Amino acid sequence: MTLSLLLGLLVGVVLGLVGGGGAIIAVPALVYGVGMSPAQAIPTSLLVVGVSSLAALLPRIREGLNWPVIALVGAAGIPAAWGGAAVGRVLDPNVLMLAFSAIMVLAGIRMLAGTRETDGSCGTGPGRALRACAPKALAVGLLVGFLTGLLGVGGGFLIIPTLTIFLGLRMKQAVGTSLAVIVINSAAGFSAHAAGFSIDWPTTLAFAVPAVVGSVVAARLARRLKDKHVRISFAVLIFAVAGWVTAGTVTA
C-alpha cells in the first residue's frame, strides 16, 4: 500500500508538470510494482490518469486551451480507443509491454529533437488555419486514441510531442490541451475495457488520491519552469521508464 501511495504521487506530479506521461509510470508500476496483470493494470491506469488529468487541468483553464484541437483530437480518439482495446485483447501481454517501451523511446527522441517556438496552423497566433489544421489533428487523434486503448495510456507522452512538433502549438499551451485530450481518451479507453473488469478499489484509491493531489500541486509549480527544462526532464523520464519496462519484460 505504501508503494502504491508513492507511485501514485509520482504519477500525479508528472501529469501536473508536463501535461502527460503519467500512464507510462502507472502501467509499469501497477504491473511490476503492485503485481497486477496487464489486463488489470490497463483499465486501472486509465481511471487513475483520467481523474488526475482532470484535476491538473483545472488550474490551467485560465491560461487558455486550444479548444478546436481538443475537439478534433478528442473526437477522433474515442472510436480509435475502442479499436485499440479490441486489438490489445488478442496480443500477448509481453508484446504489449515491449511495444509500450519502443514507443516511449521514439517519443523521448522527438522531444529532445526540439519543438517549434512559433505557432503553426493549429496554434492560436496569426498563422492559425483550421482548414489546414483539421486533417493533422484528426490523424493525431486516431493514433493517440488507438494507443490509448491498446496500451492503457492516456496518450500524454505522445500528445505533447505531436502537439508541439506536428501541430505547432507552444509548449505551455500544449500541456493544458494535452490534459484535456487525456481526459477524453482515458474515459473512452476505460469504457472499452470496462466490460467484465472488476476494480481493485484499495489499490486504485491508493494510486488515485495522491495522484490527484500531486497533479494539482505540480500544475501550479509548473508555471515557474521553462519549456526547455520541462521537455528535457520529460524525455529523460521516458527513457528511464522504457529501460525499466524492457528489463522487467525480458527477465519475467
PDB file of C-alpha atoms in Angstrom, residues 16-18 60 172 175 217-226 230:
ATOM      1  CA  GLY A  16       0.880  18.196 -13.388  1.00  0.00           C
ATOM      2  CA  LEU A  17       4.327  19.248 -14.577  1.00  0.00           C
ATOM      3  CA  VAL A  18       4.334  18.133 -18.195  1.00  0.00           C
ATOM      4  CA  ARG A  60      -4.634  25.684 -16.384  1.00  0.00           C
ATOM      5  CA  LYS A 172       2.705  25.758 -22.367  1.00  0.00           C
ATOM      6  CA  VAL A 175       0.383  20.997 -21.801  1.00  0.00           C
ATOM      7  CA  VAL A 217       0.299  20.973  -6.738  1.00  0.00           C
ATOM      8  CA  ALA A 218       2.668  20.246  -9.638  1.00  0.00           C
ATOM      9  CA  ALA A 219       0.438  22.070 -12.130  1.00  0.00           C
ATOM     10  CA  ARG A 220       0.802  25.247 -10.070  1.00  0.00           C
ATOM     11  CA  LEU A 221       4.578  24.836  -9.747  1.00  0.00           C
ATOM     12  CA  ALA A 222       4.972  24.181 -13.479  1.00  0.00           C
ATOM     13  CA  ARG A 223       4.270  27.844 -14.283  1.00  0.00           C
ATOM     14  CA  ARG A 224       7.718  28.734 -12.928  1.00  0.00           C
ATOM     15  CA  LEU A 225       9.587  26.277 -15.169  1.00  0.00           C
ATOM     16  CA  LYS A 226      10.978  26.977 -18.627  1.00  0.00           C
ATOM     17  CA  VAL A 230      10.231  20.571 -18.873  1.00  0.00           C
TER      18      VAL A 230
END
